[in-house]
Short mmCIF file of C-alpha atoms and ligand atoms in Angstrom, two decimals:
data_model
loop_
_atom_site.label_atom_id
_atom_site.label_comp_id
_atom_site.label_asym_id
_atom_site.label_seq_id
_atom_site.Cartn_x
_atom_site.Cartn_y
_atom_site.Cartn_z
CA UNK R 216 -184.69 49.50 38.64
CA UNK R 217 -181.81 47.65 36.92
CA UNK R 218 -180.09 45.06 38.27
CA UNK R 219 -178.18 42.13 37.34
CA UNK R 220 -179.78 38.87 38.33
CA UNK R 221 -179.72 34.94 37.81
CA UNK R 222 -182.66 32.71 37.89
CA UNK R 223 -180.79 29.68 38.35
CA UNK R 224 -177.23 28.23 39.58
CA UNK R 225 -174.66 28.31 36.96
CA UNK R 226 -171.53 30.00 35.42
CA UNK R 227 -171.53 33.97 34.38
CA UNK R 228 -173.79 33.01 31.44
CA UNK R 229 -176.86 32.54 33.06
CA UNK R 230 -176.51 36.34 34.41
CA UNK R 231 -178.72 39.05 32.73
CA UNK R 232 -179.35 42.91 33.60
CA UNK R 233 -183.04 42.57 34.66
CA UNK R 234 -185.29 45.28 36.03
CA UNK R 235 -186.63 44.30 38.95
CA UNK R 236 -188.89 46.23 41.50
CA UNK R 237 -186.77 48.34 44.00
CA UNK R 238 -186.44 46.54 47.55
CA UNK R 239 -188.51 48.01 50.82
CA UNK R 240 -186.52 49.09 53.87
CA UNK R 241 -187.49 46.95 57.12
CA UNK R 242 -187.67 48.93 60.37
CA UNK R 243 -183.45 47.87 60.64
CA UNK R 244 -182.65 48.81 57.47
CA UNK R 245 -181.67 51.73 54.97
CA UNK R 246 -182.09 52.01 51.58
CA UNK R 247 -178.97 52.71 49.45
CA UNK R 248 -178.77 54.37 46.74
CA UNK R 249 -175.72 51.93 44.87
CA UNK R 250 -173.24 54.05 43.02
CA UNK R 251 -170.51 50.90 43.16
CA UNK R 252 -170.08 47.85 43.95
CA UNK R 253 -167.30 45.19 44.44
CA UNK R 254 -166.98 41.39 43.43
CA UNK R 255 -165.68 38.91 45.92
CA UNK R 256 -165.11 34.66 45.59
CA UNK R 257 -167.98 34.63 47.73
CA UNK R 258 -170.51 35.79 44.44
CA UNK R 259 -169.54 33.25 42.12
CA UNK R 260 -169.79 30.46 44.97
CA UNK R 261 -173.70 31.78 45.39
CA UNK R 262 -174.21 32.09 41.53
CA UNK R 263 -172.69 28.52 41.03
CA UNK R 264 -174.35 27.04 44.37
CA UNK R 265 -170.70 26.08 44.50
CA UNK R 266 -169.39 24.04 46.98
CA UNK R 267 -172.62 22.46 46.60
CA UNK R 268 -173.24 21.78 50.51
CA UNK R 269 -173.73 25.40 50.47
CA UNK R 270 -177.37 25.03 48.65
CA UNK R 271 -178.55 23.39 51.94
CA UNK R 272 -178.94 27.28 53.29
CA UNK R 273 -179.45 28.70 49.83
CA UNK R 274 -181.84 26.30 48.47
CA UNK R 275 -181.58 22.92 46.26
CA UNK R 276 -182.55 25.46 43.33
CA UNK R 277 -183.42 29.14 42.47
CA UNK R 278 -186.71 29.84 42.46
CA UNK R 279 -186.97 33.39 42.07
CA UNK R 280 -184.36 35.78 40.49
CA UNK R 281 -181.93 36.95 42.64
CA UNK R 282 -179.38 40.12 42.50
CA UNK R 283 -175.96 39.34 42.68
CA UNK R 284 -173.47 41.66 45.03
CA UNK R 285 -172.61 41.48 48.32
CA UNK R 286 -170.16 44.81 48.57
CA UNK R 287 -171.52 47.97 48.07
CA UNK R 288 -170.79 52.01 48.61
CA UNK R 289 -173.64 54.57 47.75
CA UNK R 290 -175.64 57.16 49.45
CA UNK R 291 -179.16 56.54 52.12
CA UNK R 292 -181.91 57.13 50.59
CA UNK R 293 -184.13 56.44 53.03
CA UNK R 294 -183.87 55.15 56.80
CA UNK R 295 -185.72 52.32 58.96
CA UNK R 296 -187.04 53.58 62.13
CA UNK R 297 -185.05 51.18 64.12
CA UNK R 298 -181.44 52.40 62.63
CA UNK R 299 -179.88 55.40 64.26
CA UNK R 300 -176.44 56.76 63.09
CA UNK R 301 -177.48 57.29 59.63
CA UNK R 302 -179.28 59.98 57.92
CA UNK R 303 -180.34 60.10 54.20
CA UNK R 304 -177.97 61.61 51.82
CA UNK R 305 -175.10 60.13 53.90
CA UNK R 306 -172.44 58.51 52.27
CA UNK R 307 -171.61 54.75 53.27
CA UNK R 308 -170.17 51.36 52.40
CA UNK R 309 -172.66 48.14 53.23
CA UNK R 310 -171.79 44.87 53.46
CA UNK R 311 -175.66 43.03 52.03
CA UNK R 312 -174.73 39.60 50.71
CA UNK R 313 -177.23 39.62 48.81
CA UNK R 314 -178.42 42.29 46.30
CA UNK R 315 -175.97 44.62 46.00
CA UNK R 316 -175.65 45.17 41.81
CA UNK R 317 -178.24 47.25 41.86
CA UNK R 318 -179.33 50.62 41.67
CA UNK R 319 -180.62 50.36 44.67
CA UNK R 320 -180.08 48.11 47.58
CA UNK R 321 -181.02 47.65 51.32
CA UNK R 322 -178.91 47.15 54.17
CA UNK R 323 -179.00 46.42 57.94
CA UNK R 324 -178.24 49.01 60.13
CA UNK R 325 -175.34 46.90 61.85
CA UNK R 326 -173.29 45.48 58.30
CA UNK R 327 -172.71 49.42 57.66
CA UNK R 328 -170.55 52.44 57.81
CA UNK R 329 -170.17 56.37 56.83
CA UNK R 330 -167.60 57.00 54.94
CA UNK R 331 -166.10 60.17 54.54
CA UNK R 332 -166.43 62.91 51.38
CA UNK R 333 -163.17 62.00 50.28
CA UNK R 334 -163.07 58.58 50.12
CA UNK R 335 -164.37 57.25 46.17
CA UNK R 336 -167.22 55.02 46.19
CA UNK R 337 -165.72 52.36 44.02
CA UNK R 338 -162.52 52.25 46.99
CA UNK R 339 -165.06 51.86 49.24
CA UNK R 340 -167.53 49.57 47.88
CA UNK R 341 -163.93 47.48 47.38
CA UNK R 342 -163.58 47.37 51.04
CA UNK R 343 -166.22 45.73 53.24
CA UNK R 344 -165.87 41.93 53.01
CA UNK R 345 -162.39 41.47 52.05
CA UNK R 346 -161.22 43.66 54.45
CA UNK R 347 -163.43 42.69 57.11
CA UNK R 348 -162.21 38.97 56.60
CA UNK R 349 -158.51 40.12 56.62
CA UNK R 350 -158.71 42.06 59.76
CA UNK R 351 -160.70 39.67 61.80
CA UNK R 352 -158.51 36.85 60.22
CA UNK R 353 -155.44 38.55 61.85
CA UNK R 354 -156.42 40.08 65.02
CA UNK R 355 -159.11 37.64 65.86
CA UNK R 356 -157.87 33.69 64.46
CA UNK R 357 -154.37 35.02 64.32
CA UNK R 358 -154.48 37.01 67.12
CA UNK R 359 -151.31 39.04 65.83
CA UNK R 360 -149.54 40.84 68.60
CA UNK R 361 -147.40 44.05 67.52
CA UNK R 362 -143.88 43.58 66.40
CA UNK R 363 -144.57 39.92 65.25
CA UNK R 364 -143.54 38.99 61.97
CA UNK R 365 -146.16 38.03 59.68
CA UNK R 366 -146.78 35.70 56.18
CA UNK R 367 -149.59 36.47 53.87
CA UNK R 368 -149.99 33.26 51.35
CA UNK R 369 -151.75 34.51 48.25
CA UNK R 370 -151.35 37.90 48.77
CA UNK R 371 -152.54 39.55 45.87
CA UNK R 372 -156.30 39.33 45.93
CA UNK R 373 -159.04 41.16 47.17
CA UNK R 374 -158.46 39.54 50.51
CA UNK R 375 -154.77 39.30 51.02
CA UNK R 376 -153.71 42.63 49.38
CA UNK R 377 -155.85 44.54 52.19
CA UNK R 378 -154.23 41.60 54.69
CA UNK R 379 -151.11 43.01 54.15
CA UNK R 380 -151.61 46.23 54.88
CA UNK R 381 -153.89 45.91 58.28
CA UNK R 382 -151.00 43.81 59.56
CA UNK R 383 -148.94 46.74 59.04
CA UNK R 384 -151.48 48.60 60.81
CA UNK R 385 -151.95 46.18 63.59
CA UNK R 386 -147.87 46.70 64.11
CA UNK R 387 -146.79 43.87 62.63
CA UNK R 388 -142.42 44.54 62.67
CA UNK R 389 -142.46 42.28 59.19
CA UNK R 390 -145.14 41.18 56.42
CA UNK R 391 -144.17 39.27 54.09
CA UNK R 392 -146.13 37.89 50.95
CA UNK R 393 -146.41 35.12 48.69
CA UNK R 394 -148.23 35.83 45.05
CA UNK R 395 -147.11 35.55 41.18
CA UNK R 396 -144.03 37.98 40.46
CA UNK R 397 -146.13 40.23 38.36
CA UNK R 398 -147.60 41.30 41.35
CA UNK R 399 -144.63 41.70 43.38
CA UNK R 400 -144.34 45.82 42.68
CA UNK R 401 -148.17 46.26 43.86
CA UNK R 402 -147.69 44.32 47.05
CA UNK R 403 -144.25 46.41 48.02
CA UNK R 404 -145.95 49.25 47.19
CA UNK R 405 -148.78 48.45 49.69
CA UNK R 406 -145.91 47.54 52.32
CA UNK R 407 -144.96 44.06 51.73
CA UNK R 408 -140.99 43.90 53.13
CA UNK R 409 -140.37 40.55 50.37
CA UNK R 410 -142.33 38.81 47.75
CA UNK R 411 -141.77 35.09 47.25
CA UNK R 412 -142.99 34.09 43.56
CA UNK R 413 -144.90 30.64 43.99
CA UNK R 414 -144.66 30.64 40.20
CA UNK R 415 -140.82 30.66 40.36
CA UNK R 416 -141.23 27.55 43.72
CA UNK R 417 -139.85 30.70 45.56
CA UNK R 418 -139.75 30.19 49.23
CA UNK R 419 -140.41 32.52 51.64
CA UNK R 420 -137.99 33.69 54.66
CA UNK R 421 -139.43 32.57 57.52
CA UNK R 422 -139.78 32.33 60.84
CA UNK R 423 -143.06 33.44 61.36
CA UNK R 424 -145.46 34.39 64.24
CA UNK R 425 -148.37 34.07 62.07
CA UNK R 426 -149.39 32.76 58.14
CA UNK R 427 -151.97 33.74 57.03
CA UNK R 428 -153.56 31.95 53.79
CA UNK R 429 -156.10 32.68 51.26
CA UNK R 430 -155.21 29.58 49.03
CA UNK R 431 -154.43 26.78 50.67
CA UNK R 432 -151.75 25.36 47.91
CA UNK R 433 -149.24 24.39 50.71
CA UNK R 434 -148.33 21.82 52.37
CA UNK R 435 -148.57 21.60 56.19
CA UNK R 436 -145.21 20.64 56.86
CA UNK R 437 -144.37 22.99 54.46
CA UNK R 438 -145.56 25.76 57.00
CA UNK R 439 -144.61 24.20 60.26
CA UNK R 440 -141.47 24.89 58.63
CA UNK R 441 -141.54 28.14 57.77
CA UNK R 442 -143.10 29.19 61.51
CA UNK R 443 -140.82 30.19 64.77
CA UNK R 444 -142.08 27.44 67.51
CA UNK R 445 -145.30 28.45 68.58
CA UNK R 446 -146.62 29.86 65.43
CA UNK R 447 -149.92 29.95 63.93
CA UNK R 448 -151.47 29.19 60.90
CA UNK R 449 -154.81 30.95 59.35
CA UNK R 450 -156.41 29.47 56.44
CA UNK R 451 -159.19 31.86 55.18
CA UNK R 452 -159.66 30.10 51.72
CA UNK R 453 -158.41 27.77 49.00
CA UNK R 454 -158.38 27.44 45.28
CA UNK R 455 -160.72 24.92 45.23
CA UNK R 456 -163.52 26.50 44.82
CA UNK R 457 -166.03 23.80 43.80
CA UNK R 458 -167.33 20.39 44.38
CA UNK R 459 -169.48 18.80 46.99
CA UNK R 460 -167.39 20.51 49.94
CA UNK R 461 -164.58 22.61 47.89
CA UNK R 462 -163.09 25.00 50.52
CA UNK R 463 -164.19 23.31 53.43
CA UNK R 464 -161.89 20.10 51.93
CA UNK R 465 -158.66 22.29 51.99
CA UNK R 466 -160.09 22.95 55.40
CA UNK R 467 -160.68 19.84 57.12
CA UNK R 468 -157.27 18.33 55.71
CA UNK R 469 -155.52 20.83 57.41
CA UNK R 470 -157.41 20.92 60.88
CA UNK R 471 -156.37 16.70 60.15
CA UNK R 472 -152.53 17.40 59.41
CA UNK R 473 -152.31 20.42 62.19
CA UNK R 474 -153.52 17.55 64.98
CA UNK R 475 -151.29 15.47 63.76
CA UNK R 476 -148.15 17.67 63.56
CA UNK R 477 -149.22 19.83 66.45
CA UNK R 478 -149.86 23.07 64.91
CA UNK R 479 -151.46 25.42 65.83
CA UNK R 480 -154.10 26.69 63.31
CA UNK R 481 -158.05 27.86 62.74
CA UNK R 482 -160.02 28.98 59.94
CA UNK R 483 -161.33 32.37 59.83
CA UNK R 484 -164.73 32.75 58.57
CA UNK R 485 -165.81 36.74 58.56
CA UNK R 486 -168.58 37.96 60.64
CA UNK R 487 -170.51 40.92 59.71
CA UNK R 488 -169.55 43.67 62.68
CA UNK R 489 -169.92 47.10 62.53
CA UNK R 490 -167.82 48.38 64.91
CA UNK R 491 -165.30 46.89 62.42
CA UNK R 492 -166.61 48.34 59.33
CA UNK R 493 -166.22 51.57 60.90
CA UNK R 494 -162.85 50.83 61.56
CA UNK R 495 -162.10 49.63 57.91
CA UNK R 496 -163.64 53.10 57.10
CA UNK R 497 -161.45 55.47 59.41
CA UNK R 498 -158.72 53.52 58.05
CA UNK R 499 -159.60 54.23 54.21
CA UNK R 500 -160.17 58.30 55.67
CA UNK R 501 -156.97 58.59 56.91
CA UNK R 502 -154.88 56.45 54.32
CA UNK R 503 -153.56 53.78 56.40
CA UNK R 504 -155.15 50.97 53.93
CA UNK R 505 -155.44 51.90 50.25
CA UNK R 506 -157.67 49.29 48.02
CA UNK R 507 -156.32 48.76 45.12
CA UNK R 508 -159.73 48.61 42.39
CA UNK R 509 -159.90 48.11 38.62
CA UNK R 510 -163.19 49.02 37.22
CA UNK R 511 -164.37 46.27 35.33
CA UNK R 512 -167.77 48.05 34.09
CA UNK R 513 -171.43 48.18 34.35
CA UNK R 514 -174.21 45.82 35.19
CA UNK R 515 -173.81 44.79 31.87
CA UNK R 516 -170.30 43.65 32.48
CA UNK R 517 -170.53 41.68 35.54
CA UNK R 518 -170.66 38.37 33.56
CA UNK R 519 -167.21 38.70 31.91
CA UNK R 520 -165.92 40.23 35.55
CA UNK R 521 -167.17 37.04 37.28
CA UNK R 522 -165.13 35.18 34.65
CA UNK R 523 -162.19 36.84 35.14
CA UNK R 524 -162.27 36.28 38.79
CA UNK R 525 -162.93 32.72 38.70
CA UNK R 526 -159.52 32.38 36.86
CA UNK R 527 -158.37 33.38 40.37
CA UNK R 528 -155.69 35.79 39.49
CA UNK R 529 -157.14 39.38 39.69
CA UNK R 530 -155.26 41.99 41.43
CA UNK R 531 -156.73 43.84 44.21
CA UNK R 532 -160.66 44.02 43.71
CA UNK R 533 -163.12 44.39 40.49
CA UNK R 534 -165.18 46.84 40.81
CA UNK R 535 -168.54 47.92 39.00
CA UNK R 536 -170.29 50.89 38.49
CA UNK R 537 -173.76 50.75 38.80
CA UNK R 538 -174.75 54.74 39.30
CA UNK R 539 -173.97 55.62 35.42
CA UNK R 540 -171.52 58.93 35.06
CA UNK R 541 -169.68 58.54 38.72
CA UNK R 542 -166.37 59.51 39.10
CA UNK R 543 -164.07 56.53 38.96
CA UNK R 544 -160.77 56.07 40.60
CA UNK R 545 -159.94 53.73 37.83
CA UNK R 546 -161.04 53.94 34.25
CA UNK R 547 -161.67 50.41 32.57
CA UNK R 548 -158.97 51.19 29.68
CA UNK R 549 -156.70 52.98 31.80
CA UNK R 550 -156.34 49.96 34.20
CA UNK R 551 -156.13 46.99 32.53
CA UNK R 552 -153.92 45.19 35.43
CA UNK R 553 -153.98 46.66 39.69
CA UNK R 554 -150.24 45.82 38.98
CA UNK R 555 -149.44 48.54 36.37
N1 NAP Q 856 -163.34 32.77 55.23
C1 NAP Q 856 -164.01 33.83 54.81
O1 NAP Q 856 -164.86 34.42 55.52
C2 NAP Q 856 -163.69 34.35 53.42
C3 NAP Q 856 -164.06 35.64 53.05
C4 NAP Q 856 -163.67 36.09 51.81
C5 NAP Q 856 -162.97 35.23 50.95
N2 NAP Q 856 -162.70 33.97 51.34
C6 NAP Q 856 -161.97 33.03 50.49
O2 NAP Q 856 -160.62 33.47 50.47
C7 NAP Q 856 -160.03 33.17 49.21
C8 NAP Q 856 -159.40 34.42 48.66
O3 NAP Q 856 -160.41 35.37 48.40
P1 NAP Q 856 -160.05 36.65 47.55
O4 NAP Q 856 -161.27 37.49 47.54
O5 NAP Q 856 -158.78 37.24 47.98
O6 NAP Q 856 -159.84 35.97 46.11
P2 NAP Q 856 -159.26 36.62 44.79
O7 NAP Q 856 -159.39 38.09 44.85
O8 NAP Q 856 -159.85 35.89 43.66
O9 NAP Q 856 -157.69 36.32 44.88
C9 NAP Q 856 -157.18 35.10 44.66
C10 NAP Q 856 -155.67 35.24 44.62
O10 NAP Q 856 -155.15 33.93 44.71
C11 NAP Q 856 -153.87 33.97 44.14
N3 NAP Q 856 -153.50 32.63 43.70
C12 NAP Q 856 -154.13 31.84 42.80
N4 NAP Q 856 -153.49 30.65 42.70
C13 NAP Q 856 -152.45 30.73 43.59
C14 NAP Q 856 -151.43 29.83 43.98
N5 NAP Q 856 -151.33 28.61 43.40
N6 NAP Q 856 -150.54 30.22 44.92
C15 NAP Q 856 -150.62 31.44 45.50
N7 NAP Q 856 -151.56 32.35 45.17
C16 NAP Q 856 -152.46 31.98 44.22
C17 NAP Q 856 -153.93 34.92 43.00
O11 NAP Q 856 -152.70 35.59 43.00
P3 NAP Q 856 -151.74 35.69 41.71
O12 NAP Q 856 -152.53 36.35 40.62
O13 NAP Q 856 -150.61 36.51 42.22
O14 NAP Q 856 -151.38 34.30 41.32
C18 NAP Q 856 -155.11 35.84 43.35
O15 NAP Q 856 -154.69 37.15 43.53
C19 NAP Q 856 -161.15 32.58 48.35
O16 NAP Q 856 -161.06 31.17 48.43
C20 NAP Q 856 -162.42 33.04 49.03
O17 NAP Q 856 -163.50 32.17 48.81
C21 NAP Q 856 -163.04 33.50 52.56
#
């Protein structure tokens, strides 16, 4: 089967479309048949081995290819006799980590969920680890209460654009976001009350319950003072990607500066859950979050995708069809920014 695969840590060059033999369902798992997929921050961190601390778990060097992908949406092919809940031909979204820009891909029971008829693969596939992230980020570290007013810092992006919207959800009274200007109409659209543009030194119009962060560009003090007393901060991720400890710096400077000016703040780090996946699911059935997904291409485009989102300013989610001739909710020319 074809897949697209590295054979050692680098930047989108060293990725090739490979074909590979097609993986074996454990008793746990099911076998996928991939019709999309979605990229995240987390895939170019693995295909880099960037923030290098990280190769401590996935090894000082590659030694065999691997497939690149950790979001996926297809249909079972096949089940594991330890996973109930599932039959083949059912359609569902997987969250793998590993493997998923493929035509075909395996998946644990648990990091799954149906999804129903009319909900496009490539919406789907956009949806498992950016929205788990942004749901557990709020409800869990943030632990948002309804009718709180709530910040989303770097709202645009795979992560905060779906943040937005489950605060709504979770009855936040107020979300408001921070992201470039062009962006501004997408993230009203999705139910952002104001948009402060960071490229403009906008400031938001606080006070806050809860901030939520998926960049870590400001300050501290800049937040304590944009937070009612009592507030909390969230940091889920920061621009620097790279580097010996690269978001894990961002991380520890601000765990240093909250002690210091007694804030109260955590980073979120997602956890693969089903019952939330299924969740995420029901809430892409019945409308209440909404993805928004460019399709970037094939398995033969994932290189230039990658690219794009190491630049750091995509819109929504890339997403990439792997099943040739599916029905896309985006075309590639037809889409050329989430913020048209
Ligand atoms: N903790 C976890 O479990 C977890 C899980 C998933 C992701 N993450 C991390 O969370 C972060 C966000 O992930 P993502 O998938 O949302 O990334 P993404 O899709 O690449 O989005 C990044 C966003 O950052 C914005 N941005 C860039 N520079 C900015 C700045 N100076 N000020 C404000 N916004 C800025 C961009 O918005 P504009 O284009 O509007 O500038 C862009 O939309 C990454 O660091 C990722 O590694 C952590």
């Amino acid at each position: 089967m074809k897949a697209t695969t590295y054979d050692r840590y680098g930047g989108p060059d060293v990725l090739a479309v490979s074909d590979i033999p097609e993986p074996v369902p454990e008793p746990d798992q099911v076998l996928i048949d991939v019709d999309s997929a979605s990229l995240n921050a987390w895939d170019w961190h693995q295909l880099r081995g960037e923030p290098r601390f990280m190769r401590l778990q996935t090894g000082l060097r590659v030694r065999e290819p691997r497939t690149l992908g950790a979001d996926l949406a297809g249909t079972v092919a096949a089940v594991g006799t330890e996973v109930s809940g599932v039959v083949t031909g059912d359609r569902v979204l997987a969250l793998v980590g590993h493997g998923a820009l493929a035509e075909r891909a395996v998946a644990r029971g648990g990091a799954m969920a149906r999804i129903s008829d009319d909900v496009p693969f490539d919406v789907a596939a956009a949806t498992p680890m950016a929205g788990l992230t942004a749901l557990q980020a709020l409800r869990d570290s943030g632990r948002l209460a309804p009718g709180e007013r709530v910040l989303v810092w770097g709202a645009s992006g795979g992560v905060g654009h779906l943040a937005v919207q489950i605060a709504k959800v979770l009855g936040a009274s107020r979300v408001d976001a921070v992201a470039s200007g062009r962006n501004a109409e997408m993230l009203t659209r999705l139910g952002a009350d104001a948009v402060a543009d960071y490229t403009k030194d906008e400031s938001p119009e606080g006070p806050y319950d809860l901030i939520v962060d998926t960049v870590a560009t400001a300050s501290m003090r800049t937040l304590r003072g944009l937070l009612k007393d009592g507030g909390r901060v969230v940091t889920i991720g920061s621009v620097a990607g790279t580097g010996l400890l690269g978001p894990a710096a961002a991380l520890l400077r601000r765990v240093i500066a909250a002690a210091f000016l007694r804030m109260r703040h955590s980073g979120a780090i997602a956890k693969v859950a089903h019952g939330d996946l299924d969740q995420l699911s029901t809430w892409l059935t019945d409308g209440r979050i909404a993805p928004v997904v460019r399709n970037a291409g094939s398995l033969e485009d994932v290189a230039g995708a990658v690219r794009e989102l190491e630049d750091g300013h995509v819109a929504g989610k890339l997403s990439i069809a792997v099943a040739p001739g599916a029905v896309r909710t985006s075309t590639r020319s037809g889409a050329a920014s989430a913020a048209d």
